[in-house]
PDB file of C-alpha atoms and ligand atoms in Angstrom:
ATOM      1  CA  MET W   4       6.229  13.741  -1.475  1.00  0.00           C
ATOM      2  CA  VAL W   5       8.517  10.921  -2.567  1.00  0.00           C
ATOM      3  CA  GLY W   6       7.990   8.152  -0.004  1.00  0.00           C
ATOM      4  CA  ASP W   7      10.082   6.122   2.449  1.00  0.00           C
ATOM      5  CA  PHE W   8      12.800   4.144   0.706  1.00  0.00           C
ATOM      6  CA  PRO W   9      15.150   2.322   3.070  1.00  0.00           C
ATOM      7  CA  ALA W  10      18.096   0.721   1.275  1.00  0.00           C
ATOM      8  CA  ASN W  11      17.551  -2.887   0.217  1.00  0.00           C
ATOM      9  CA  ALA W  12      13.881  -2.958   1.235  1.00  0.00           C
ATOM     10  CA  ARG W  13      12.326  -6.264   0.194  1.00  0.00           C
ATOM     11  CA  LEU W  14       8.798  -5.036   0.789  1.00  0.00           C
ATOM     12  CA  LEU W  15       7.059  -2.078  -0.857  1.00  0.00           C
ATOM     13  CA  LEU W  16       3.688  -0.909   0.485  1.00  0.00           C
ATOM     14  CA  VAL W  17       1.676   1.231  -1.924  1.00  0.00           C
ATOM     15  CA  GLY W  18      -1.026   3.609  -0.698  1.00  0.00           C
ATOM     16  CA  GLU W  19      -3.235   6.140  -2.429  1.00  0.00           C
ATOM     17  CA  ALA W  20      -2.093   9.703  -1.779  1.00  0.00           C
ATOM     18  CA  PRO W  21      -0.667  11.769   1.060  1.00  0.00           C
ATOM     19  CA  GLY W  22      -3.179  13.149   3.543  1.00  0.00           C
ATOM     20  CA  ALA W  23      -2.931  16.405   5.497  1.00  0.00           C
ATOM     21  CA  GLN W  24      -0.448  15.038   8.071  1.00  0.00           C
ATOM     22  CA  GLU W  25       1.708  13.473   5.374  1.00  0.00           C
ATOM     23  CA  ASP W  26       1.772  16.770   3.466  1.00  0.00           C
ATOM     24  CA  LEU W  27       2.952  18.564   6.600  1.00  0.00           C
ATOM     25  CA  VAL W  28       5.667  16.068   7.469  1.00  0.00           C
ATOM     26  CA  GLY W  29       6.655  15.031   3.938  1.00  0.00           C
ATOM     27  CA  ARG W  30       6.465  11.309   4.694  1.00  0.00           C
ATOM     28  CA  PRO W  31       3.781   8.732   3.833  1.00  0.00           C
ATOM     29  CA  PHE W  32       1.439   7.224   6.413  1.00  0.00           C
ATOM     30  CA  VAL W  33       2.234   9.365   9.428  1.00  0.00           C
ATOM     31  CA  GLY W  34      -1.423  10.250  10.216  1.00  0.00           C
ATOM     32  CA  LYS W  35      -4.261   8.152  11.649  1.00  0.00           C
ATOM     33  CA  ALA W  36      -4.101   5.515   8.898  1.00  0.00           C
ATOM     34  CA  GLY W  37      -0.331   5.352   9.355  1.00  0.00           C
ATOM     35  CA  LEU W  38      -0.648   4.723  13.092  1.00  0.00           C
ATOM     36  CA  LEU W  39      -2.929   1.771  12.400  1.00  0.00           C
ATOM     37  CA  LEU W  40      -0.612   0.516   9.676  1.00  0.00           C
ATOM     38  CA  ASP W  41       2.380   0.741  12.031  1.00  0.00           C
ATOM     39  CA  ALA W  42       0.487  -1.166  14.738  1.00  0.00           C
ATOM     40  CA  LEU W  43      -0.585  -3.951  12.369  1.00  0.00           C
ATOM     41  CA  LEU W  44       2.921  -4.231  10.891  1.00  0.00           C
ATOM     42  CA  ALA W  45       4.375  -4.513  14.393  1.00  0.00           C
ATOM     43  CA  GLU W  46       1.790  -7.166  15.274  1.00  0.00           C
ATOM     44  CA  ALA W  47       2.785  -9.076  12.130  1.00  0.00           C
ATOM     45  CA  GLN W  48       6.485  -8.666  13.013  1.00  0.00           C
ATOM     46  CA  VAL W  49       7.212  -6.726   9.856  1.00  0.00           C
ATOM     47  CA  ASP W  50      10.002  -4.208  10.428  1.00  0.00           C
ATOM     48  CA  ARG W  51       8.584  -0.819   9.372  1.00  0.00           C
ATOM     49  CA  ALA W  52      12.056   0.737   9.286  1.00  0.00           C
ATOM     50  CA  SER W  53      13.163  -1.600   6.511  1.00  0.00           C
ATOM     51  CA  THR W  54       9.875  -1.367   4.607  1.00  0.00           C
ATOM     52  CA  ALA W  55       9.501   0.960   1.620  1.00  0.00           C
ATOM     53  CA  VAL W  56       6.287   2.967   1.426  1.00  0.00           C
ATOM     54  CA  ALA W  57       5.018   4.996  -1.517  1.00  0.00           C
ATOM     55  CA  ASN W  58       1.765   6.403  -2.829  1.00  0.00           C
ATOM     56  CA  VAL W  59       0.236   6.348  -6.295  1.00  0.00           C
ATOM     57  CA  LEU W  60      -0.283  10.116  -6.102  1.00  0.00           C
ATOM     58  CA  LYS W  61       2.555  12.260  -4.865  1.00  0.00           C
ATOM     59  CA  CYS W  62       0.326  15.223  -3.867  1.00  0.00           C
ATOM     60  CA  ARG W  63      -2.810  15.471  -1.769  1.00  0.00           C
ATOM     61  CA  PRO W  64      -5.943  15.934  -3.842  1.00  0.00           C
ATOM     62  CA  PRO W  65      -7.788  19.166  -2.895  1.00  0.00           C
ATOM     63  CA  GLY W  66     -10.011  18.738   0.153  1.00  0.00           C
ATOM     64  CA  ASN W  67      -8.646  15.221   0.614  1.00  0.00           C
ATOM     65  CA  ARG W  68     -11.091  13.907  -1.998  1.00  0.00           C
ATOM     66  CA  ALA W  69     -10.495  10.601  -3.778  1.00  0.00           C
ATOM     67  CA  PRO W  70      -8.144  10.988  -6.736  1.00  0.00           C
ATOM     68  CA  THR W  71      -9.607  10.876 -10.221  1.00  0.00           C
ATOM     69  CA  ARG W  72      -8.503   8.207 -12.675  1.00  0.00           C
ATOM     70  CA  ALA W  73      -6.804  10.898 -14.767  1.00  0.00           C
ATOM     71  CA  GLU W  74      -4.796  12.119 -11.751  1.00  0.00           C
ATOM     72  CA  ALA W  75      -3.741   8.593 -10.852  1.00  0.00           C
ATOM     73  CA  ALA W  76      -2.764   7.884 -14.455  1.00  0.00           C
ATOM     74  CA  ARG W  77      -0.687  11.079 -14.617  1.00  0.00           C
ATOM     75  CA  CYS W  78       1.228  10.144 -11.447  1.00  0.00           C
ATOM     76  CA  SER W  79       1.637   6.410 -11.930  1.00  0.00           C
ATOM     77  CA  GLY W  80       4.777   6.685 -14.082  1.00  0.00           C
ATOM     78  CA  TRP W  81       6.647   7.977 -11.023  1.00  0.00           C
ATOM     79  CA  LEU W  82       5.566   4.984  -8.991  1.00  0.00           C
ATOM     80  CA  ASP W  83       6.556   2.650 -11.841  1.00  0.00           C
ATOM     81  CA  GLN W  84      10.030   4.175 -11.742  1.00  0.00           C
ATOM     82  CA  GLN W  85      10.213   3.898  -7.958  1.00  0.00           C
ATOM     83  CA  LEU W  86       9.277   0.231  -8.279  1.00  0.00           C
ATOM     84  CA  ALA W  87      11.995  -0.363 -10.878  1.00  0.00           C
ATOM     85  CA  LEU W  88      14.652   1.406  -8.790  1.00  0.00           C
ATOM     86  CA  LEU W  89      13.733  -0.268  -5.534  1.00  0.00           C
ATOM     87  CA  ASP W  90      13.175  -3.696  -7.062  1.00  0.00           C
ATOM     88  CA  PRO W  91      11.311  -5.136  -4.039  1.00  0.00           C
ATOM     89  CA  TRP W  92      10.633  -8.825  -3.671  1.00  0.00           C
ATOM     90  CA  LEU W  93       7.067  -8.275  -2.501  1.00  0.00           C
ATOM     91  CA  VAL W  94       4.608  -5.464  -3.258  1.00  0.00           C
ATOM     92  CA  VAL W  95       1.478  -4.896  -1.174  1.00  0.00           C
ATOM     93  CA  THR W  96      -1.222  -2.587  -2.487  1.00  0.00           C
ATOM     94  CA  LEU W  97      -3.403  -0.854   0.104  1.00  0.00           C
ATOM     95  CA  GLY W  98      -6.857  -0.011  -1.220  1.00  0.00           C
ATOM     96  CA  GLY W  99      -8.490   0.531  -4.568  1.00  0.00           C
ATOM     97  CA  THR W 100      -6.280   3.224  -6.099  1.00  0.00           C
ATOM     98  CA  ALA W 101      -3.118   1.165  -5.580  1.00  0.00           C
ATOM     99  CA  LEU W 102      -4.913  -1.971  -6.780  1.00  0.00           C
ATOM    100  CA  ALA W 103      -5.942  -0.171  -9.995  1.00  0.00           C
ATOM    101  CA  TRP W 104      -2.325   0.952 -10.502  1.00  0.00           C
ATOM    102  CA  ALA W 105      -1.143  -2.660 -10.217  1.00  0.00           C
ATOM    103  CA  LEU W 106      -3.901  -4.713 -11.843  1.00  0.00           C
ATOM    104  CA  GLY W 107      -6.115  -2.221 -13.681  1.00  0.00           C
ATOM    105  CA  HIS W 108      -9.532  -0.760 -13.069  1.00  0.00           C
ATOM    106  CA  GLY W 109     -11.598  -3.850 -13.856  1.00  0.00           C
ATOM    107  CA  VAL W 110     -10.365  -5.820 -10.835  1.00  0.00           C
ATOM    108  CA  ARG W 111     -12.325  -5.852  -7.573  1.00  0.00           C
ATOM    109  CA  LEU W 112     -10.426  -5.856  -4.309  1.00  0.00           C
ATOM    110  CA  ARG W 113     -12.402  -8.721  -2.811  1.00  0.00           C
ATOM    111  CA  ASP W 114     -11.641 -10.848  -5.884  1.00  0.00           C
ATOM    112  CA  ALA W 115      -7.934 -10.033  -5.983  1.00  0.00           C
ATOM    113  CA  ARG W 116      -7.078 -10.374  -2.289  1.00  0.00           C
ATOM    114  CA  GLY W 117      -6.369 -13.635  -0.515  1.00  0.00           C
ATOM    115  CA  ARG W 118      -3.668 -14.921  -2.866  1.00  0.00           C
ATOM    116  CA  ILE W 119      -0.183 -14.080  -4.043  1.00  0.00           C
ATOM    117  CA  HIS W 120      -0.077 -12.779  -7.608  1.00  0.00           C
ATOM    118  CA  ASP W 121       2.883 -13.390  -9.848  1.00  0.00           C
ATOM    119  CA  TRP W 122       3.247  -9.802 -11.087  1.00  0.00           C
ATOM    120  CA  ARG W 123       5.915  -8.021 -13.099  1.00  0.00           C
ATOM    121  CA  GLY W 124       8.449 -10.642 -12.060  1.00  0.00           C
ATOM    122  CA  ARG W 125       7.726 -10.254  -8.358  1.00  0.00           C
ATOM    123  CA  GLN W 126       5.051 -11.135  -5.818  1.00  0.00           C
ATOM    124  CA  LEU W 127       2.014  -8.994  -5.266  1.00  0.00           C
ATOM    125  CA  LEU W 128      -0.483  -9.078  -2.436  1.00  0.00           C
ATOM    126  CA  VAL W 129      -3.635  -6.969  -2.568  1.00  0.00           C
ATOM    127  CA  THR W 130      -5.345  -5.757   0.587  1.00  0.00           C
ATOM    128  CA  TYR W 131      -7.547  -3.051   2.100  1.00  0.00           C
ATOM    129  CA  HIS W 132      -6.432   0.481   2.862  1.00  0.00           C
ATOM    130  CA  PRO W 133      -6.016   1.208   6.593  1.00  0.00           C
ATOM    131  CA  SER W 134      -8.490   4.096   6.197  1.00  0.00           C
ATOM    132  CA  ALA W 135     -11.155   1.582   5.166  1.00  0.00           C
ATOM    133  CA  ALA W 136     -10.322  -0.492   8.239  1.00  0.00           C
ATOM    134  CA  ILE W 137     -10.777   2.618  10.395  1.00  0.00           C
ATOM    135  CA  ARG W 138     -14.005   3.580   8.605  1.00  0.00           C
ATOM    136  CA  PHE W 139     -15.634   0.157   9.043  1.00  0.00           C
ATOM    137  CA  GLY W 140     -14.433  -0.161  12.644  1.00  0.00           C
ATOM    138  CA  PRO W 141     -12.617  -2.846  14.633  1.00  0.00           C
ATOM    139  CA  ALA W 142     -15.246  -5.515  13.933  1.00  0.00           C
ATOM    140  CA  GLY W 143     -15.454  -4.767  10.209  1.00  0.00           C
ATOM    141  CA  GLU W 144     -14.247  -7.004   7.397  1.00  0.00           C
ATOM    142  CA  PRO W 145     -11.498  -4.603   6.184  1.00  0.00           C
ATOM    143  CA  MET W 146      -9.774  -4.610   9.595  1.00  0.00           C
ATOM    144  CA  ALA W 147      -9.798  -8.409   9.855  1.00  0.00           C
ATOM    145  CA  ALA W 148      -8.630  -8.785   6.263  1.00  0.00           C
ATOM    146  CA  LEU W 149      -5.865  -6.189   6.567  1.00  0.00           C
ATOM    147  CA  ARG W 150      -4.630  -7.759   9.800  1.00  0.00           C
ATOM    148  CA  ALA W 151      -4.638 -11.264   8.282  1.00  0.00           C
ATOM    149  CA  ASP W 152      -2.961 -10.081   5.065  1.00  0.00           C
ATOM    150  CA  LEU W 153      -0.175  -8.263   6.894  1.00  0.00           C
ATOM    151  CA  ARG W 154       0.388 -11.349   9.044  1.00  0.00           C
ATOM    152  CA  ARG W 155       0.805 -13.281   5.805  1.00  0.00           C
ATOM    153  CA  VAL W 156       3.313 -10.680   4.645  1.00  0.00           C
ATOM    154  CA  GLY W 157       5.278 -11.224   7.849  1.00  0.00           C
ATOM    155  CA  GLU W 158       5.287 -14.979   7.310  1.00  0.00           C
ATOM    156  CA  LEU W 159       6.325 -14.637   3.669  1.00  0.00           C
ATOM    157  CA  LEU W 160       9.216 -12.340   4.522  1.00  0.00           C
ATOM    158  CA  CYS W 161      10.290 -14.604   7.330  1.00  0.00           C
ATOM    159  CA  ALA W 162      10.230 -17.717   5.147  1.00  0.00           C
ATOM    160  CA  SER W 163      12.053 -16.161   2.187  1.00  0.00           C
TER     161      SER W 163
HETATM  162  N1  LIG O  12      -3.183   7.383   2.946  1.00  0.00           N
HETATM  163  C1  LIG O  12      -2.422   7.013   1.905  1.00  0.00           C
HETATM  164  O1  LIG O  12      -2.887   6.349   1.001  1.00  0.00           O
HETATM  165  N2  LIG O  12      -1.171   7.377   1.908  1.00  0.00           N
HETATM  166  C2  LIG O  12      -0.622   8.081   2.869  1.00  0.00           C
HETATM  167  O2  LIG O  12       0.551   8.371   2.792  1.00  0.00           O
HETATM  168  C3  LIG O  12      -1.448   8.440   3.948  1.00  0.00           C
HETATM  169  C4  LIG O  12      -2.717   8.089   3.976  1.00  0.00           C
END
């Protein structure tokens, strides 16, 4: 799976790996996590149709398990090239695998989120994966943080 790459997208969202639904359809974030992501983007007035979406891994790990570091490292060159070709103004990483791709393995999500990073000549915002928001439920910290972070994305895009 390649990803969604609308022309002139200013925003790139980076997830972990396609799930079962994504494998079937050949597009990222079309399953349960994607439905939540779409809803939160709409709430934040971020136009999904002009947003690029890619994953660190281009294939679903067997049994939908978490990808190993070696698998992520083997795939990350493709994402680096997608980033260079797309040249987005703002990158948002969703969850730990995408965070590790952007900032390395030593960085904790709760330490990195909540601010805009000056990263590879562009802006980077780090947030939770929608699957974590689903797992911890509507009253959980990941849902509140993801919602707030995507609202910030909407404001940033609007102001730029
Ligand atoms: N989770 C991801 O990280 N990416 C997808 O495309 C779907 C679910």
